[in-house]
Amino acid sequence: MQKLVVLSGAGVSAESGMKTYRDSNGLWENYNVQDVASIDGWYRNPKMVLEFYNMLRKKLQAAQPNEAHSIIAELEKYYDVVVVTQNIDNLHERGGSTNVIHLHGELTKVRPVDDDACRHVKDIGYSDVNLGDCDSRGKQLRPHVVWFGEPVPMIQKAAVEVSTADILLIIGTSMNVYPAAGLVGYAKRGTQIYLIDPQPIRLNYEQFYQIQEKATSGMRRLREILLKEVKDPMQQ
Ligand code: OAD
């Protein structure tokens, strides 16, 4: 089986009702990123940060995976699929994907503030986390997400996956945030790169094919292309 690595961002979940970050009316137009998504913001006002993620968790609870998530999952029948997502939602998993790497953490998980090594990550589902919610040692719980100013522990694992991909799909990301945006640089020579986004995306890589559509219709088209290749590999 060929290996298909999917690099996804907020756009893949947009049709599920989850806001993207940088589009007009996106999250960063309505919230100050340095207040709610940076380690300094957490030190300044943890209550505001907790409330922001409580709000997102409630939205996620009400959201459903869309057809783009389910087609990505369906492709596991034909490809060895690894999803590397910048999203903190769980819609890839709920859409059926079985191998998902979360670069920026997970909304439904928390850990104690002093647990930089992420050894005591706990699943809380869709519950709120408030100031005063602590582990058994009295340490405040924080969202298990990566904030600006923090390292991205999963980046090396993700880079290894990209470097062994036969096909790379980039979907619903503005490719603005590093180190995630640099992952494409790990693709080996000759890797076929597909990009699905309604906006034109610039990529520092000569061989890529953009399907300039929303995630669901773009994935329907890509499924056709990929399944043709699986059935008739000489046609490429
Ligand atoms: P962005 O908001 O930067 O980019 C979203 C992309 O999705 C844009 O290129 C849009 O054109 C595209 N898009 C919008 N609607 C779409 C649809 N229906 N189908 C497909 N694509 C669509 O989001 P990300 O690139 O994911 O990190 O942002 C990366 C990181 O920045 C996030 O993980 C988050 C944020 O700050 C942290 O908070 C650490």
mmCIF file of C-alpha atoms and ligand atoms in Angstrom:
data_model
loop_
_atom_site.group_PDB
_atom_site.id
_atom_site.type_symbol
_atom_site.label_atom_id
_atom_site.label_comp_id
_atom_site.label_asym_id
_atom_site.label_seq_id
_atom_site.Cartn_x
_atom_site.Cartn_y
_atom_site.Cartn_z
ATOM 1 C CA MET A 1 0.000 0.000 0.000
ATOM 2 C CA GLN A 2 1.205 3.506 -0.745
ATOM 3 C CA LYS A 3 1.520 5.908 2.143
ATOM 4 C CA LEU A 4 -0.736 8.965 2.135
ATOM 5 C CA VAL A 5 0.078 11.653 4.690
ATOM 6 C CA VAL A 6 -2.580 14.295 5.254
ATOM 7 C CA LEU A 7 -1.554 17.669 6.700
ATOM 8 C CA SER A 8 -4.776 19.282 7.843
ATOM 9 C CA GLY A 9 -5.748 22.614 9.315
ATOM 10 C CA ALA A 10 -8.827 24.476 10.471
ATOM 11 C CA GLY A 11 -10.382 24.561 6.977
ATOM 12 C CA VAL A 12 -11.112 20.824 7.037
ATOM 13 C CA SER A 13 -13.467 21.413 9.975
ATOM 14 C CA ALA A 14 -15.003 24.672 8.680
ATOM 15 C CA GLU A 15 -17.979 22.912 7.098
ATOM 16 C CA SER A 16 -18.613 21.253 10.474
ATOM 17 C CA GLY A 17 -19.161 24.720 11.927
ATOM 18 C CA MET A 18 -15.738 25.111 13.581
ATOM 19 C CA LYS A 19 -14.284 28.547 12.837
ATOM 20 C CA THR A 20 -10.937 28.886 11.119
ATOM 21 C CA TYR A 21 -8.351 31.263 12.604
ATOM 22 C CA ARG A 22 -7.275 33.692 9.888
ATOM 23 C CA ASP A 23 -10.255 33.955 7.534
ATOM 24 C CA SER A 24 -12.471 37.019 7.822
ATOM 25 C CA ASN A 25 -14.588 36.544 10.942
ATOM 26 C CA GLY A 26 -12.111 33.845 11.973
ATOM 27 C CA LEU A 27 -11.161 33.282 15.618
ATOM 28 C CA TRP A 28 -8.166 35.634 15.495
ATOM 29 C CA GLU A 29 -10.368 38.468 14.294
ATOM 30 C CA ASN A 30 -12.540 38.143 17.388
ATOM 31 C CA TYR A 31 -9.944 37.176 19.991
ATOM 32 C CA ASN A 32 -6.422 38.401 20.584
ATOM 33 C CA VAL A 33 -4.192 35.439 19.829
ATOM 34 C CA GLN A 34 -1.600 36.627 22.362
ATOM 35 C CA ASP A 35 -4.280 36.705 25.076
ATOM 36 C CA VAL A 36 -5.844 33.287 24.537
ATOM 37 C CA ALA A 37 -3.265 31.176 22.713
ATOM 38 C CA SER A 38 0.146 32.056 24.093
ATOM 39 C CA ILE A 39 2.004 30.940 27.189
ATOM 40 C CA ASP A 40 2.365 34.600 28.226
ATOM 41 C CA GLY A 41 -1.398 35.058 27.910
ATOM 42 C CA TRP A 42 -1.878 32.072 30.227
ATOM 43 C CA TYR A 43 0.416 33.587 32.863
ATOM 44 C CA ARG A 44 -1.368 36.959 32.560
ATOM 45 C CA ASN A 45 -4.952 35.763 32.681
ATOM 46 C CA PRO A 46 -5.536 32.005 32.991
ATOM 47 C CA LYS A 47 -9.264 32.495 33.602
ATOM 48 C CA MET A 48 -9.699 34.151 30.195
ATOM 49 C CA VAL A 49 -7.730 31.359 28.530
ATOM 50 C CA LEU A 50 -9.747 28.610 30.239
ATOM 51 C CA GLU A 51 -12.999 30.304 29.211
ATOM 52 C CA PHE A 52 -11.848 30.501 25.578
ATOM 53 C CA TYR A 53 -11.128 26.769 25.436
ATOM 54 C CA ASN A 54 -14.349 25.959 27.369
ATOM 55 C CA MET A 55 -16.213 27.838 24.620
ATOM 56 C CA LEU A 56 -14.402 25.913 21.858
ATOM 57 C CA ARG A 57 -15.047 22.584 23.637
ATOM 58 C CA LYS A 58 -18.785 23.283 23.738
ATOM 59 C CA LYS A 59 -18.749 24.131 20.019
ATOM 60 C CA LEU A 60 -16.896 20.910 19.306
ATOM 61 C CA GLN A 61 -19.430 18.887 21.273
ATOM 62 C CA ALA A 62 -22.187 20.229 19.028
ATOM 63 C CA ALA A 63 -20.201 19.718 15.789
ATOM 64 C CA GLN A 64 -20.242 16.658 13.562
ATOM 65 C CA PRO A 65 -17.471 15.410 11.271
ATOM 66 C CA ASN A 66 -18.113 16.357 7.633
ATOM 67 C CA GLU A 67 -17.662 14.442 4.408
ATOM 68 C CA ALA A 68 -14.034 15.553 4.084
ATOM 69 C CA HIS A 69 -13.211 13.860 7.409
ATOM 70 C CA SER A 70 -15.074 10.711 6.379
ATOM 71 C CA ILE A 71 -13.465 10.469 2.922
ATOM 72 C CA ILE A 72 -10.010 10.829 4.502
ATOM 73 C CA ALA A 73 -10.974 7.933 6.800
ATOM 74 C CA GLU A 74 -12.381 5.893 3.901
ATOM 75 C CA LEU A 75 -9.052 6.183 2.060
ATOM 76 C CA GLU A 76 -7.571 3.870 4.725
ATOM 77 C CA LYS A 77 -9.063 1.024 2.638
ATOM 78 C CA TYR A 78 -6.657 1.855 -0.185
ATOM 79 C CA TYR A 79 -3.728 3.681 1.423
ATOM 80 C CA ASP A 80 -1.659 3.611 4.563
ATOM 81 C CA VAL A 81 -3.075 6.942 5.810
ATOM 82 C CA VAL A 82 -1.490 9.093 8.515
ATOM 83 C CA VAL A 83 -3.253 12.329 9.447
ATOM 84 C CA VAL A 84 -1.037 15.079 10.854
ATOM 85 C CA THR A 85 -3.408 17.774 12.004
ATOM 86 C CA GLN A 86 -2.923 21.245 13.439
ATOM 87 C CA ASN A 87 -6.496 21.024 14.678
ATOM 88 C CA ILE A 88 -7.279 20.538 18.324
ATOM 89 C CA ASP A 89 -10.741 19.169 17.528
ATOM 90 C CA ASN A 90 -11.424 15.412 17.397
ATOM 91 C CA LEU A 91 -13.358 15.409 14.122
ATOM 92 C CA HIS A 92 -10.818 13.287 12.211
ATOM 93 C CA GLU A 93 -11.156 10.552 14.830
ATOM 94 C CA ARG A 94 -14.932 10.870 14.963
ATOM 95 C CA GLY A 95 -14.945 10.731 11.158
ATOM 96 C CA GLY A 96 -13.234 7.339 11.371
ATOM 97 C CA SER A 97 -9.494 8.055 10.966
ATOM 98 C CA THR A 98 -7.424 5.656 13.063
ATOM 99 C CA ASN A 99 -3.962 7.214 12.844
ATOM 100 C CA VAL A 100 -4.016 10.891 13.829
ATOM 101 C CA ILE A 101 -1.111 12.983 15.122
ATOM 102 C CA HIS A 102 -2.212 16.223 16.815
ATOM 103 C CA LEU A 103 0.567 18.779 16.393
ATOM 104 C CA HIS A 104 -1.147 21.436 18.502
ATOM 105 C CA GLY A 105 -2.730 19.203 21.128
ATOM 106 C CA GLU A 106 -6.297 18.172 21.854
ATOM 107 C CA LEU A 107 -9.249 20.157 23.136
ATOM 108 C CA THR A 108 -10.743 17.237 25.062
ATOM 109 C CA LYS A 109 -7.595 16.708 27.141
ATOM 110 C CA VAL A 110 -5.940 18.524 30.043
ATOM 111 C CA ARG A 111 -2.749 18.193 32.035
ATOM 112 C CA PRO A 112 -1.316 19.773 35.198
ATOM 113 C CA VAL A 113 0.487 23.093 34.649
ATOM 114 C CA ASP A 114 3.860 21.669 35.639
ATOM 115 C CA ASP A 115 3.629 18.652 33.305
ATOM 116 C CA ASP A 116 5.790 19.894 30.402
ATOM 117 C CA ALA A 117 6.632 16.306 29.452
ATOM 118 C CA CYS A 118 2.916 15.539 28.982
ATOM 119 C CA ARG A 119 3.048 12.453 31.222
ATOM 120 C CA HIS A 120 -0.248 13.089 33.020
ATOM 121 C CA VAL A 121 -2.594 13.973 30.200
ATOM 122 C CA LYS A 122 -6.225 13.286 31.109
ATOM 123 C CA ASP A 123 -9.305 12.990 28.925
ATOM 124 C CA ILE A 124 -12.102 15.264 30.122
ATOM 125 C CA GLY A 125 -14.460 14.942 27.166
ATOM 126 C CA TYR A 126 -16.450 18.136 26.757
ATOM 127 C CA SER A 127 -16.416 19.318 30.385
ATOM 128 C CA ASP A 128 -15.384 22.813 31.359
ATOM 129 C CA VAL A 129 -12.085 23.452 33.139
ATOM 130 C CA ASN A 130 -12.056 26.308 35.645
ATOM 131 C CA LEU A 131 -9.548 27.994 37.909
ATOM 132 C CA GLY A 132 -9.199 25.761 40.959
ATOM 133 C CA ASP A 133 -9.613 22.485 39.019
ATOM 134 C CA CYS A 134 -6.470 20.656 40.110
ATOM 135 C CA ASP A 135 -4.836 17.237 40.049
ATOM 136 C CA SER A 136 -4.319 15.210 43.242
ATOM 137 C CA ARG A 137 -1.180 17.269 44.055
ATOM 138 C CA GLY A 138 -3.086 20.536 43.891
ATOM 139 C CA LYS A 139 -1.652 21.597 40.519
ATOM 140 C CA GLN A 140 -4.005 23.619 38.305
ATOM 141 C CA LEU A 141 -5.167 21.812 35.156
ATOM 142 C CA ARG A 142 -4.584 23.496 31.786
ATOM 143 C CA PRO A 143 -5.725 22.644 28.259
ATOM 144 C CA HIS A 144 -3.482 20.061 26.588
ATOM 145 C CA VAL A 145 -2.842 22.382 23.649
ATOM 146 C CA VAL A 146 0.298 23.950 22.248
ATOM 147 C CA TRP A 147 0.410 27.702 22.724
ATOM 148 C CA PHE A 148 2.581 30.234 20.922
ATOM 149 C CA GLY A 149 5.861 30.348 22.809
ATOM 150 C CA GLU A 150 5.795 26.598 23.550
ATOM 151 C CA PRO A 151 7.594 23.721 21.851
ATOM 152 C CA VAL A 152 5.714 21.381 19.500
ATOM 153 C CA PRO A 153 6.608 17.931 20.855
ATOM 154 C CA MET A 154 4.988 15.955 18.008
ATOM 155 C CA ILE A 155 6.873 17.748 15.237
ATOM 156 C CA GLN A 156 9.634 15.155 14.898
ATOM 157 C CA LYS A 157 7.206 12.269 14.647
ATOM 158 C CA ALA A 158 5.254 14.239 12.037
ATOM 159 C CA ALA A 159 8.426 15.010 10.052
ATOM 160 C CA VAL A 160 9.282 11.299 9.890
ATOM 161 C CA GLU A 161 5.790 10.543 8.578
ATOM 162 C CA VAL A 162 6.040 13.260 5.901
ATOM 163 C CA SER A 163 9.504 12.095 4.863
ATOM 164 C CA THR A 164 8.161 8.591 4.171
ATOM 165 C CA ALA A 165 5.016 9.698 2.316
ATOM 166 C CA ASP A 166 4.350 8.661 -1.276
ATOM 167 C CA ILE A 167 1.512 11.155 -1.491
ATOM 168 C CA LEU A 168 1.024 14.286 0.593
ATOM 169 C CA LEU A 169 -2.318 16.029 0.949
ATOM 170 C CA ILE A 170 -2.432 19.513 2.456
ATOM 171 C CA ILE A 171 -5.975 20.535 3.292
ATOM 172 C CA GLY A 172 -7.508 23.597 4.931
ATOM 173 C CA THR A 173 -4.403 25.300 6.265
ATOM 174 C CA SER A 174 -3.049 28.751 5.431
ATOM 175 C CA MET A 175 0.476 27.365 6.096
ATOM 176 C CA ASN A 176 1.243 30.386 8.260
ATOM 177 C CA VAL A 177 2.278 28.727 11.486
ATOM 178 C CA TYR A 178 5.698 27.176 11.983
ATOM 179 C CA PRO A 179 7.009 24.589 12.541
ATOM 180 C CA ALA A 180 3.881 22.926 11.036
ATOM 181 C CA ALA A 181 4.175 24.868 7.769
ATOM 182 C CA GLY A 182 7.775 23.669 7.379
ATOM 183 C CA LEU A 183 6.746 19.999 7.354
ATOM 184 C CA VAL A 184 6.269 20.013 3.595
ATOM 185 C CA GLY A 185 10.042 20.508 3.316
ATOM 186 C CA TYR A 186 10.505 16.954 4.612
ATOM 187 C CA ALA A 187 8.702 15.414 1.634
ATOM 188 C CA LYS A 188 11.087 13.284 -0.397
ATOM 189 C CA ARG A 189 11.744 14.122 -4.037
ATOM 190 C CA GLY A 190 8.977 12.987 -6.319
ATOM 191 C CA THR A 191 6.275 12.918 -3.644
ATOM 192 C CA GLN A 192 3.004 13.892 -5.266
ATOM 193 C CA ILE A 193 1.510 16.815 -3.359
ATOM 194 C CA TYR A 194 -2.178 17.719 -3.497
ATOM 195 C CA LEU A 195 -3.542 20.837 -1.885
ATOM 196 C CA ILE A 196 -7.213 21.494 -1.147
ATOM 197 C CA ASP A 197 -8.214 25.028 -0.186
ATOM 198 C CA PRO A 198 -10.702 27.542 -1.616
ATOM 199 C CA GLN A 199 -7.962 30.190 -1.536
ATOM 200 C CA PRO A 200 -4.817 29.952 -3.654
ATOM 201 C CA ILE A 201 -1.998 28.765 -1.379
ATOM 202 C CA ARG A 202 1.651 29.409 -2.152
ATOM 203 C CA LEU A 203 3.953 26.508 -1.539
ATOM 204 C CA ASN A 204 7.694 26.365 -1.834
ATOM 205 C CA TYR A 205 7.609 23.138 -3.815
ATOM 206 C CA GLU A 206 7.379 22.890 -7.568
ATOM 207 C CA GLN A 207 5.343 19.734 -7.964
ATOM 208 C CA PHE A 208 1.927 20.228 -6.468
ATOM 209 C CA TYR A 209 -1.634 20.232 -7.667
ATOM 210 C CA GLN A 210 -4.191 22.498 -6.051
ATOM 211 C CA ILE A 211 -7.874 21.674 -6.011
ATOM 212 C CA GLN A 212 -9.196 25.139 -5.282
ATOM 213 C CA GLU A 213 -12.390 24.106 -3.512
ATOM 214 C CA LYS A 214 -13.831 23.648 -0.072
ATOM 215 C CA ALA A 215 -12.809 20.567 1.863
ATOM 216 C CA THR A 216 -15.858 18.387 1.134
ATOM 217 C CA SER A 217 -16.086 18.940 -2.623
ATOM 218 C CA GLY A 218 -12.288 18.968 -2.890
ATOM 219 C CA MET A 219 -12.074 15.595 -1.133
ATOM 220 C CA ARG A 220 -14.736 14.143 -3.422
ATOM 221 C CA ARG A 221 -12.585 15.132 -6.412
ATOM 222 C CA LEU A 222 -9.392 13.888 -4.838
ATOM 223 C CA ARG A 223 -11.013 10.539 -3.993
ATOM 224 C CA GLU A 224 -11.782 10.098 -7.708
ATOM 225 C CA ILE A 225 -8.192 10.928 -8.662
ATOM 226 C CA LEU A 226 -6.671 8.667 -6.019
ATOM 227 C CA LEU A 227 -8.948 5.704 -6.609
ATOM 228 C CA LYS A 228 -8.164 5.836 -10.320
ATOM 229 C CA GLU A 229 -4.479 5.607 -9.420
ATOM 230 C CA VAL A 230 -5.080 2.640 -7.094
ATOM 231 C CA LYS A 231 -7.089 0.775 -9.744
ATOM 232 C CA ASP A 232 -4.805 1.660 -12.639
ATOM 233 C CA PRO A 233 -1.342 2.534 -11.293
ATOM 234 C CA MET A 234 0.201 2.688 -14.821
ATOM 235 C CA GLN A 235 -2.078 5.588 -15.755
ATOM 236 C CA GLN A 236 -0.198 8.186 -13.684
HETATM 237 P P1 OAD B 1 -6.009 29.247 9.258
HETATM 238 O O1 OAD B 1 -7.243 29.915 9.758
HETATM 239 O O2 OAD B 1 -4.730 30.003 9.294
HETATM 240 O O3 OAD B 1 -6.235 28.792 7.767
HETATM 241 C C1 OAD B 1 -7.417 28.126 7.394
HETATM 242 C C2 OAD B 1 -7.340 27.759 5.938
HETATM 243 O O4 OAD B 1 -8.540 27.043 5.627
HETATM 244 C C3 OAD B 1 -7.271 28.949 4.983
HETATM 245 O O5 OAD B 1 -6.278 28.725 3.989
HETATM 246 C C4 OAD B 1 -8.666 28.990 4.357
HETATM 247 O O6 OAD B 1 -8.662 29.446 3.002
HETATM 248 C C5 OAD B 1 -9.050 27.517 4.410
HETATM 249 N N1 OAD B 1 -10.494 27.265 4.410
HETATM 250 C C6 OAD B 1 -11.513 28.039 4.829
HETATM 251 N N2 OAD B 1 -12.696 27.405 4.660
HETATM 252 C C7 OAD B 1 -12.408 26.194 4.116
HETATM 253 C C8 OAD B 1 -13.192 25.079 3.710
HETATM 254 N N3 OAD B 1 -14.519 25.050 3.826
HETATM 255 N N4 OAD B 1 -12.543 24.008 3.193
HETATM 256 C C9 OAD B 1 -11.195 23.998 3.063
HETATM 257 N N5 OAD B 1 -10.413 25.013 3.430
HETATM 258 C C10 OAD B 1 -11.006 26.103 3.954
HETATM 259 O O7 OAD B 1 -5.899 27.860 10.055
HETATM 260 P P2 OAD B 1 -4.637 26.903 10.225
HETATM 261 O O8 OAD B 1 -3.726 26.967 9.052
HETATM 262 O O9 OAD B 1 -5.159 25.581 10.620
HETATM 263 O O10 OAD B 1 -2.579 27.154 16.299
HETATM 264 O O11 OAD B 1 -3.936 27.576 11.476
HETATM 265 C C11 OAD B 1 -2.791 27.009 12.005
HETATM 266 C C12 OAD B 1 -2.688 27.279 13.469
HETATM 267 O O12 OAD B 1 -2.865 28.673 13.725
HETATM 268 C C13 OAD B 1 -3.776 26.648 14.310
HETATM 269 O O13 OAD B 1 -3.514 25.291 14.603
HETATM 270 C C14 OAD B 1 -3.763 27.483 15.552
HETATM 271 C C15 OAD B 1 -3.677 28.848 14.914
HETATM 272 O O14 OAD B 1 -3.115 29.848 15.673
HETATM 273 C C16 OAD B 1 -2.478 27.465 17.600
HETATM 274 O O15 OAD B 1 -3.355 28.050 18.218
HETATM 275 C C17 OAD B 1 -1.169 27.045 18.201
#
